[in-house]
Coordinates of C-alpha atoms in Angstrom, one line a residue:
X26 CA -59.3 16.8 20.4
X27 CA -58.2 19.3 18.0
X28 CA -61.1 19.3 15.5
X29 CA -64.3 21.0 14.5
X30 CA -66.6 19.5 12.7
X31 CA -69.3 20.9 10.0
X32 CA -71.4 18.9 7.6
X33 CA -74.3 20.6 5.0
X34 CA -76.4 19.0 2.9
X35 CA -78.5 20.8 0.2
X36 CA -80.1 20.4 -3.0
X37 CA -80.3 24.3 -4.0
X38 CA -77.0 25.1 -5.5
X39 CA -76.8 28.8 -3.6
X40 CA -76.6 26.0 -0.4
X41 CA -73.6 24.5 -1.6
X42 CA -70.4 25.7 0.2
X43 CA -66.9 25.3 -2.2
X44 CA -63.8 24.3 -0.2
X45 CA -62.1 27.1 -1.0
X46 CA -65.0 29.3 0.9
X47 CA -64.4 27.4 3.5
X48 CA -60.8 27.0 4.0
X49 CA -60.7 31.3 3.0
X50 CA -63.1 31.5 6.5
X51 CA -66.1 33.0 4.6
X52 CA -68.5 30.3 6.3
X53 CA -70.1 32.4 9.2
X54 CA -73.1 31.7 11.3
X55 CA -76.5 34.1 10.8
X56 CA -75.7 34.7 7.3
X57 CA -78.1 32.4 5.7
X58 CA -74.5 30.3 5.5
X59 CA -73.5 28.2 7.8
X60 CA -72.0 29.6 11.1
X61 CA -68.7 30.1 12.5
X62 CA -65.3 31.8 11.3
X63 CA -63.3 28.4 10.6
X64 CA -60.0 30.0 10.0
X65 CA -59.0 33.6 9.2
X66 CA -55.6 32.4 8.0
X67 CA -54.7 29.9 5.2
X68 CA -56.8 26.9 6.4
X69 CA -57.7 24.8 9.3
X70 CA -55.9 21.5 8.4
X71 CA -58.2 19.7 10.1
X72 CA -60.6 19.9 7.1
X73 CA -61.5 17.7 4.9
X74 CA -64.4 18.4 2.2
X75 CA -65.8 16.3 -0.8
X76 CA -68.2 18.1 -3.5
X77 CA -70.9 15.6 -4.8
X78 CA -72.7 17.7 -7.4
X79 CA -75.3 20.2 -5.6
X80 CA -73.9 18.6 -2.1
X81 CA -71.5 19.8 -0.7
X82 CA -70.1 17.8 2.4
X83 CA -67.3 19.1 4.8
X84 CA -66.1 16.8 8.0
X85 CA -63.4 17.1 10.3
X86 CA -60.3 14.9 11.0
X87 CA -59.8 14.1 14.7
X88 CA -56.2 14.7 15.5
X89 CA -55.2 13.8 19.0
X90 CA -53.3 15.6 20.9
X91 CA -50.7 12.7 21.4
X92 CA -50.3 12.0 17.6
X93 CA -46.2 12.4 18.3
X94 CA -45.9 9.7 20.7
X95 CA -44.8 6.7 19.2
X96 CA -45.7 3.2 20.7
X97 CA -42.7 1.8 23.1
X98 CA -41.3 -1.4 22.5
X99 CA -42.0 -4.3 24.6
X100 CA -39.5 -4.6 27.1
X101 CA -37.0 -7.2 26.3
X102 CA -37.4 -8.5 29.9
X103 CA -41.2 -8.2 31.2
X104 CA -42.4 -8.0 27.3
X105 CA -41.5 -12.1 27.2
X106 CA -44.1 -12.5 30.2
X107 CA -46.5 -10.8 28.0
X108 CA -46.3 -12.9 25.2
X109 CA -46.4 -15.7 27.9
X110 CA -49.9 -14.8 28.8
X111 CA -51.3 -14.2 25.6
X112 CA -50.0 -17.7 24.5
X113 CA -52.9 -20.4 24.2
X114 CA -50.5 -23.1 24.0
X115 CA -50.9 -25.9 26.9
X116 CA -47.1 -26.7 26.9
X117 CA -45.9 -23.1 27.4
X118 CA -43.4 -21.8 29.4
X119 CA -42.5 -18.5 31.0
X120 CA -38.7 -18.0 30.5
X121 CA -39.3 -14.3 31.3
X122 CA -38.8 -13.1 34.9
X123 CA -36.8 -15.9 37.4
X124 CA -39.0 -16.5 39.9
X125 CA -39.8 -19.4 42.5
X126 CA -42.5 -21.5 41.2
X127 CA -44.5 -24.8 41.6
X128 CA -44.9 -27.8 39.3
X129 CA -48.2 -25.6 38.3
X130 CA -46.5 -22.4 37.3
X131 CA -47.6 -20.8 39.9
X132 CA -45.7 -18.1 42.4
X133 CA -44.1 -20.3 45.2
X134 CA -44.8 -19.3 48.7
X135 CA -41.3 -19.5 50.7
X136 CA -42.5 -20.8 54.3
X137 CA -40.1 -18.3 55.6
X138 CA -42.7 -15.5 54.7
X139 CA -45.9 -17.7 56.0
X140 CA -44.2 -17.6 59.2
X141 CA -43.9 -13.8 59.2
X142 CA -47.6 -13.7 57.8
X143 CA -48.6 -15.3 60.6
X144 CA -46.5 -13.7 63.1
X145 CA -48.2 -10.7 62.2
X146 CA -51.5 -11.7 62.0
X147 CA -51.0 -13.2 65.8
X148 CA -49.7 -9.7 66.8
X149 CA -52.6 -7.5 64.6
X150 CA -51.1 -4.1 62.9
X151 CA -52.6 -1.0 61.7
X152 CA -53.0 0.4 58.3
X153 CA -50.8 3.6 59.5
X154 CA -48.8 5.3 56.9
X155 CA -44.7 5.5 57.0
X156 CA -42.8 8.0 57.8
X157 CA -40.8 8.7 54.1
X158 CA -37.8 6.9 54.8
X159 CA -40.1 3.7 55.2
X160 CA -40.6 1.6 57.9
X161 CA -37.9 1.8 60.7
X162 CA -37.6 -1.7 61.8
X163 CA -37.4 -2.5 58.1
X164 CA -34.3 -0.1 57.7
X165 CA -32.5 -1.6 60.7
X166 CA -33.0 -4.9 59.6
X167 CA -32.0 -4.8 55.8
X168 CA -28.8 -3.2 57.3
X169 CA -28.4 -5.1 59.3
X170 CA -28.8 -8.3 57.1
X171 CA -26.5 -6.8 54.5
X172 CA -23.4 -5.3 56.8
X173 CA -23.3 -7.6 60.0
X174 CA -25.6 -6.2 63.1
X175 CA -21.9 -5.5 64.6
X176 CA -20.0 -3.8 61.7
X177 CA -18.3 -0.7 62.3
X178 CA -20.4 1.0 59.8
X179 CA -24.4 0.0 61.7
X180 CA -22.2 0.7 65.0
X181 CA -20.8 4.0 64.5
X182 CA -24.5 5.1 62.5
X183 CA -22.4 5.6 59.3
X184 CA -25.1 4.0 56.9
X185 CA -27.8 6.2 55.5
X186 CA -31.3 3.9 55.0
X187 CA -34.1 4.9 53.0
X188 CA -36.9 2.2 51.9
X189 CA -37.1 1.6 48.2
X190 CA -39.7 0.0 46.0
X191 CA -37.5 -3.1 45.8
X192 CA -34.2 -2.8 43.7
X193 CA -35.3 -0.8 40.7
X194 CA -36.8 2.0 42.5
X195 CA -34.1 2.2 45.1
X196 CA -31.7 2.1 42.0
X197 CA -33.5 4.6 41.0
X198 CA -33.4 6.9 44.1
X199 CA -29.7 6.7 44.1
X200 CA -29.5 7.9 40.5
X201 CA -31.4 10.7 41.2
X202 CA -28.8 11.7 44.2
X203 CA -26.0 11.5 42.1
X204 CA -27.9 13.8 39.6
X205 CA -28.1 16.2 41.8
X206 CA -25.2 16.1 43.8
X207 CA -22.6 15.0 41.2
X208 CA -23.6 16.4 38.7
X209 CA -21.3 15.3 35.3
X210 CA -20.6 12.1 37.0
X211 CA -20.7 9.0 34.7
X212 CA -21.4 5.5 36.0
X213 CA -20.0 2.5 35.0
X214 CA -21.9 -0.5 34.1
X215 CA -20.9 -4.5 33.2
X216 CA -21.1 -5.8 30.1
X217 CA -23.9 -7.1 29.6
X218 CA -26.1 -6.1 32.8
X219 CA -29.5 -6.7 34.0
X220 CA -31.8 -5.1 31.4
X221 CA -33.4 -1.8 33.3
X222 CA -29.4 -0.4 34.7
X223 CA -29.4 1.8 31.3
X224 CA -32.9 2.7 31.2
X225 CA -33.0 4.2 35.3
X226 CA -29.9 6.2 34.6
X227 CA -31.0 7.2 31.1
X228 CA -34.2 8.0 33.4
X229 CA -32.6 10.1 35.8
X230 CA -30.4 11.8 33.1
X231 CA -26.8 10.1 34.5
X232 CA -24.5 9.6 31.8
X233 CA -22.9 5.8 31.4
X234 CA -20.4 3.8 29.4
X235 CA -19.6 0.2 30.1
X236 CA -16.7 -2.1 31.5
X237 CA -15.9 -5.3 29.9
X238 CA -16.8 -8.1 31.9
X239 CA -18.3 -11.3 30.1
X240 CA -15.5 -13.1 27.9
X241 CA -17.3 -14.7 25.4
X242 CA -14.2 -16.9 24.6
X243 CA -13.2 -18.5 27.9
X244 CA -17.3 -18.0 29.0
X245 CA -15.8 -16.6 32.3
X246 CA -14.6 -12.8 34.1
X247 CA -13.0 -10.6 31.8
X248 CA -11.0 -9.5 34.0
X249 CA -7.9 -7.7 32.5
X250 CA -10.4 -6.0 30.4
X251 CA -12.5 -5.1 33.6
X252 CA -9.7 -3.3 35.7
X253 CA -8.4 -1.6 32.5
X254 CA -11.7 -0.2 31.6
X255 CA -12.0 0.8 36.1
X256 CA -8.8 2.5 35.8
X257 CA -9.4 4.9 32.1
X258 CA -12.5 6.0 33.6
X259 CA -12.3 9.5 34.9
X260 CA -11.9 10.2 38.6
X261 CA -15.2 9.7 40.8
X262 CA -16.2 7.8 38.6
X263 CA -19.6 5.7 39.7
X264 CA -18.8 1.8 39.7
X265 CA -21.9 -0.3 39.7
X266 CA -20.6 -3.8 40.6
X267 CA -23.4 -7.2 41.7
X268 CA -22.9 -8.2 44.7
X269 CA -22.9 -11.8 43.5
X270 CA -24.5 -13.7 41.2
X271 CA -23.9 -11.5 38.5
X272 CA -27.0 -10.8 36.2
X273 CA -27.5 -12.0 33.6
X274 CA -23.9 -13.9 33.4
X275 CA -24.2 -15.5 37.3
X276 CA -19.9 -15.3 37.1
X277 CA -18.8 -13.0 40.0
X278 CA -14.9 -12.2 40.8
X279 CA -13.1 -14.5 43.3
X280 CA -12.2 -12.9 46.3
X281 CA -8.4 -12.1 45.5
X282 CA -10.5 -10.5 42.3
X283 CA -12.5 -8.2 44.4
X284 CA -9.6 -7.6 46.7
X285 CA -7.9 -6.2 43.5
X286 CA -11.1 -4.4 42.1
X287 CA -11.5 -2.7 45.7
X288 CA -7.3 -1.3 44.8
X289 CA -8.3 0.1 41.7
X290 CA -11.5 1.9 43.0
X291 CA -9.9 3.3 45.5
X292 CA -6.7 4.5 43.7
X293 CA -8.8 6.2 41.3
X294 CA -11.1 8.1 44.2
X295 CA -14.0 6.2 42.5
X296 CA -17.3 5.7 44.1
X297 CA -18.3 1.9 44.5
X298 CA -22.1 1.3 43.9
X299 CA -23.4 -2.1 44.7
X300 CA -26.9 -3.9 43.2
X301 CA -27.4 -6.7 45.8
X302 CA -31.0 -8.4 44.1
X303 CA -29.8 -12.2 45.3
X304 CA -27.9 -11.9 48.6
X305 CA -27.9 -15.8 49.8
X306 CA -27.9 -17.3 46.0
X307 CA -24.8 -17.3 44.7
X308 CA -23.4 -19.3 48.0
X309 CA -26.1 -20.4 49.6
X310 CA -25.0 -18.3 52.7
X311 CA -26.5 -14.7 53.2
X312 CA -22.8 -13.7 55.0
X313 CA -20.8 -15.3 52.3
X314 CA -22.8 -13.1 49.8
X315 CA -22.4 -10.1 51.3
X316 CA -18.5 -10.3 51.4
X317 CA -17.9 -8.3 48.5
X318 CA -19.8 -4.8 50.1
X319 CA -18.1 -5.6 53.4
X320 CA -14.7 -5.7 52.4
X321 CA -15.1 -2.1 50.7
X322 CA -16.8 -0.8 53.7
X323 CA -14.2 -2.4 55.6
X324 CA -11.7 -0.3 53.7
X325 CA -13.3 2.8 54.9
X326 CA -14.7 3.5 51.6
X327 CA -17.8 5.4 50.8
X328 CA -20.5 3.4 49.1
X329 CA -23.6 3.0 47.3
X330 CA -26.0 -0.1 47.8
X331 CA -29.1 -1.1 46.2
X332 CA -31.4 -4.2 47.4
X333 CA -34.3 -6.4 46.8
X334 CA -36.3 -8.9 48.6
X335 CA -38.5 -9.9 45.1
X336 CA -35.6 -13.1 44.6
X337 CA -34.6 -13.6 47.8
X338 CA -37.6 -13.9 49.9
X339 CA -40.1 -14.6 46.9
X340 CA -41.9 -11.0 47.4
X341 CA -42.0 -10.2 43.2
X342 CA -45.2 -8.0 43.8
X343 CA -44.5 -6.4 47.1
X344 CA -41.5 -4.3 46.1
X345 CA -39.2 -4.3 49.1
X346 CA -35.9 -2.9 49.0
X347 CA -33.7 -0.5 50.1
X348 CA -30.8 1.9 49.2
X349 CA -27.9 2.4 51.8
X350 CA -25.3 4.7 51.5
X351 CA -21.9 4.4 53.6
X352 CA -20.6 7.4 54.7
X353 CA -17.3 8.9 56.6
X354 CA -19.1 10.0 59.6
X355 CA -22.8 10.2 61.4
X356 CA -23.1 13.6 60.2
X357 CA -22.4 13.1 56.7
X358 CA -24.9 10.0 57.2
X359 CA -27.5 12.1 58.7
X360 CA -27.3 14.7 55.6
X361 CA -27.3 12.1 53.0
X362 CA -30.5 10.4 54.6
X363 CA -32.2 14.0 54.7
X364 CA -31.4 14.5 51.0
X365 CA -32.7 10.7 50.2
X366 CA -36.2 11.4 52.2
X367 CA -36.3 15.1 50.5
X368 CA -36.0 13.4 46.8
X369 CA -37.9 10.4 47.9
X370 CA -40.9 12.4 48.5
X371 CA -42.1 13.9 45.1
X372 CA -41.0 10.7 43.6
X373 CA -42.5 8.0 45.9
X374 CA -44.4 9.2 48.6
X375 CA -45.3 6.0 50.5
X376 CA -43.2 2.6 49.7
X377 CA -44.6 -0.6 49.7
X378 CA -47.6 -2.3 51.6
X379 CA -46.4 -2.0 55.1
X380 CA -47.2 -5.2 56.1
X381 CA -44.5 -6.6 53.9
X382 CA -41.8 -4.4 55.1
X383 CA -43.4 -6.0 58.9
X384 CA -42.7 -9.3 57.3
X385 CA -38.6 -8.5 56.6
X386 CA -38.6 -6.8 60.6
X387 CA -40.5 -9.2 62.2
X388 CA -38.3 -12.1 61.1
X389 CA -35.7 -10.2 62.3
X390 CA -36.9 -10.8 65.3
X391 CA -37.1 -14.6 65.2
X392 CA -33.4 -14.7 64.0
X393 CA -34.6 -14.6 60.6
X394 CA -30.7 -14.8 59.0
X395 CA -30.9 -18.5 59.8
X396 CA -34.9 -19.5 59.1
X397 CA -33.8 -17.5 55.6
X398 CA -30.6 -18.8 55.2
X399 CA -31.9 -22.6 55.5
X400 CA -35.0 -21.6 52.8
X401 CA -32.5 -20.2 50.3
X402 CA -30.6 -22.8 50.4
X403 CA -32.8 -25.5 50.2
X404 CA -34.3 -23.7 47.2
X405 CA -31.1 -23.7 45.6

């Protein structure tokens, strides 16, 4: 607190202290005054001082050290949950974060993850920590889930895999890469986009413009003005496409649409970074979903690609995801996983719970695509 604080009270008038003896620093301790050199300079502006007569009072202002932070605004997504809890009305409703939930308002349980629950209770596991890259079987899995356990890509080792805390924070790993590695390059983004894409790459200090997407007029794709926008921006560009179900619009491109998005991208030596949050809802099928990263991987394209388990799976709190990046070889997959673990550590440390990330690799195990396949779709 920068402050000091004096106060006298006297009723002889050689006792009374003027405010321009204080604020000259002739107040002094030992002197039959009152102590202390308060400033040798022109003032301490922490001082205040009223005269009352023979009185003299002099008091400090507290100033905090934080008096140049200004209060944030709510956030335009999680700021509506807020207000949601601070409502007293009976007949409220949360039309803040989507989420599964029953009749009572309450998180919805997907049986999918009471089996794994219970698989792992049956089984026991330890409170170990993981290594930084997260939990292997986890890695392997989400990969897995995402590519096809017999792509090319998972084959041949060509996917680097680091654990993330569910989309945003693995959105947020990858931005740091590209700060550091590519340093200048821009990313596109839709518009609109889901709310927190401009604040992680304002974050990581990426520079971004936007694509036209959303045409308000036939409330579909724009999708002249998308490929135009693809093709003006400058080479290497960073393309972040959804996967499917676009957010917030839920329109995606048809697949003669992405065949032609994947031309433009590629023509341009652009880098194609996916966010894959609802794998499994836009079809109902987690394959059919996934289409759109496999055909650029396909291509032999290097890519970016961010995912969540908080929609698909129902784990809001647990914060499972992942960031995979495709890569021409191995080698260049082994580098690029290094680099993710190296900036992974000062910024995360330790992902998630690790019985969650147990959850995604035990189900895995019980052929998990189809038990999760039938619950999203029977949610839908």
């Amino acid at each position: 607190m920068a402050s000091t604080m004096l106060s006298l009270a006297s009723t002889t008038p050689s006792a009374s202290l003027s405010t321009q003896e204080i604020l000259k620093g002739k107040v002094r301790l030992g002197s039959g005054r009152v102590g202390t050199l308060l400033n040798k300079e022109k003032g301490n502006p922490f001082i205040k001082a009223k005269s009352f007569g023979r009185i003299s009072m002099t008091a400090a202002v507290n100033v905090s050290r934080f008096e140049g932070v200004a209060m944030a605004p709510p956030d335009p997504i999680l700021g509506v949950s807020e207000a949601f809890r601070a409502d007293t009305d009976v007949k409220k409703l949360n039309l803040g974060v989507g989420a599964y939930r029953t009749e009572e308002l309450q998180p919805y349980v997907l049986d999918v993850v009471k089996k794994a629950e219970n698989l792992m209770l049956e089984r026991g596991e330890n409170k170990e920590y993981l290594a930084i890259e997260g939990l292997a079987a986890f890695n392997k899995a989400t990969a897995e889930l995402l590519f096809g356990a017999d792509n090319p890509v998972i084959k041949q080792q060509r996917v680097a895999t680091v654990q993330g805390l569910s989309g945003t924070g693995s959105l947020r790993l990858a931005a740091a890469f590209i700060e550091r590695y590519f340093p200048g390059a821009q990313v596109l983004i839709s518009s609109p986009t889901w709310g927190n894409h401009k604040n992680i790459f304002n974050d990581a200090r990426v520079p971004w413009s936007e694509y036209r997407y959303y045409d308000p007029k036939t409330v579909g794709l724009d999708f002249e003005g998308m490929i135009s926008d693809i093709k003006a921006a400058p080479e290497g560009s960073f393309i972040l496409l959804h996967g499917c179900a676009h957010n917030p619009t839920g329109i995606d491109p048809t697949p003669e649409q992405w065949e032609k998005i994947s031309n433009v991208i590629q023509e341009k030596n652009h880098i194609p970074f996916f966010d894959v949050a609802y794998q499994g809802f836009a079809s109902g099928s987690l394959d059919a979903d996934a289409s759109s990263v496999r055909l650029f991987a396909a291509r032999g394209m290097e890519l970016f690609i961010a995912q969540s388990y908080s929609k698909n799976l129902g784990l809001y709190a647990e914060r499972i995801g992942a960031i995979n990046v495709v890569c021409s070889s191995a080698d260049a997959a082994a580098r690029v996983k290094s680099q993710l673990k190296r900036i992974a550590r000062p910024m995360l440390e330790q992902n998630s719970e690790r019985k969650y990330d147990q959850q995604v690799a035990r189900l895995s195990d019980e052929g998990w695509k189809d038990i999760l396949g039938r619950t999203v779709f029977g949610q839908m």
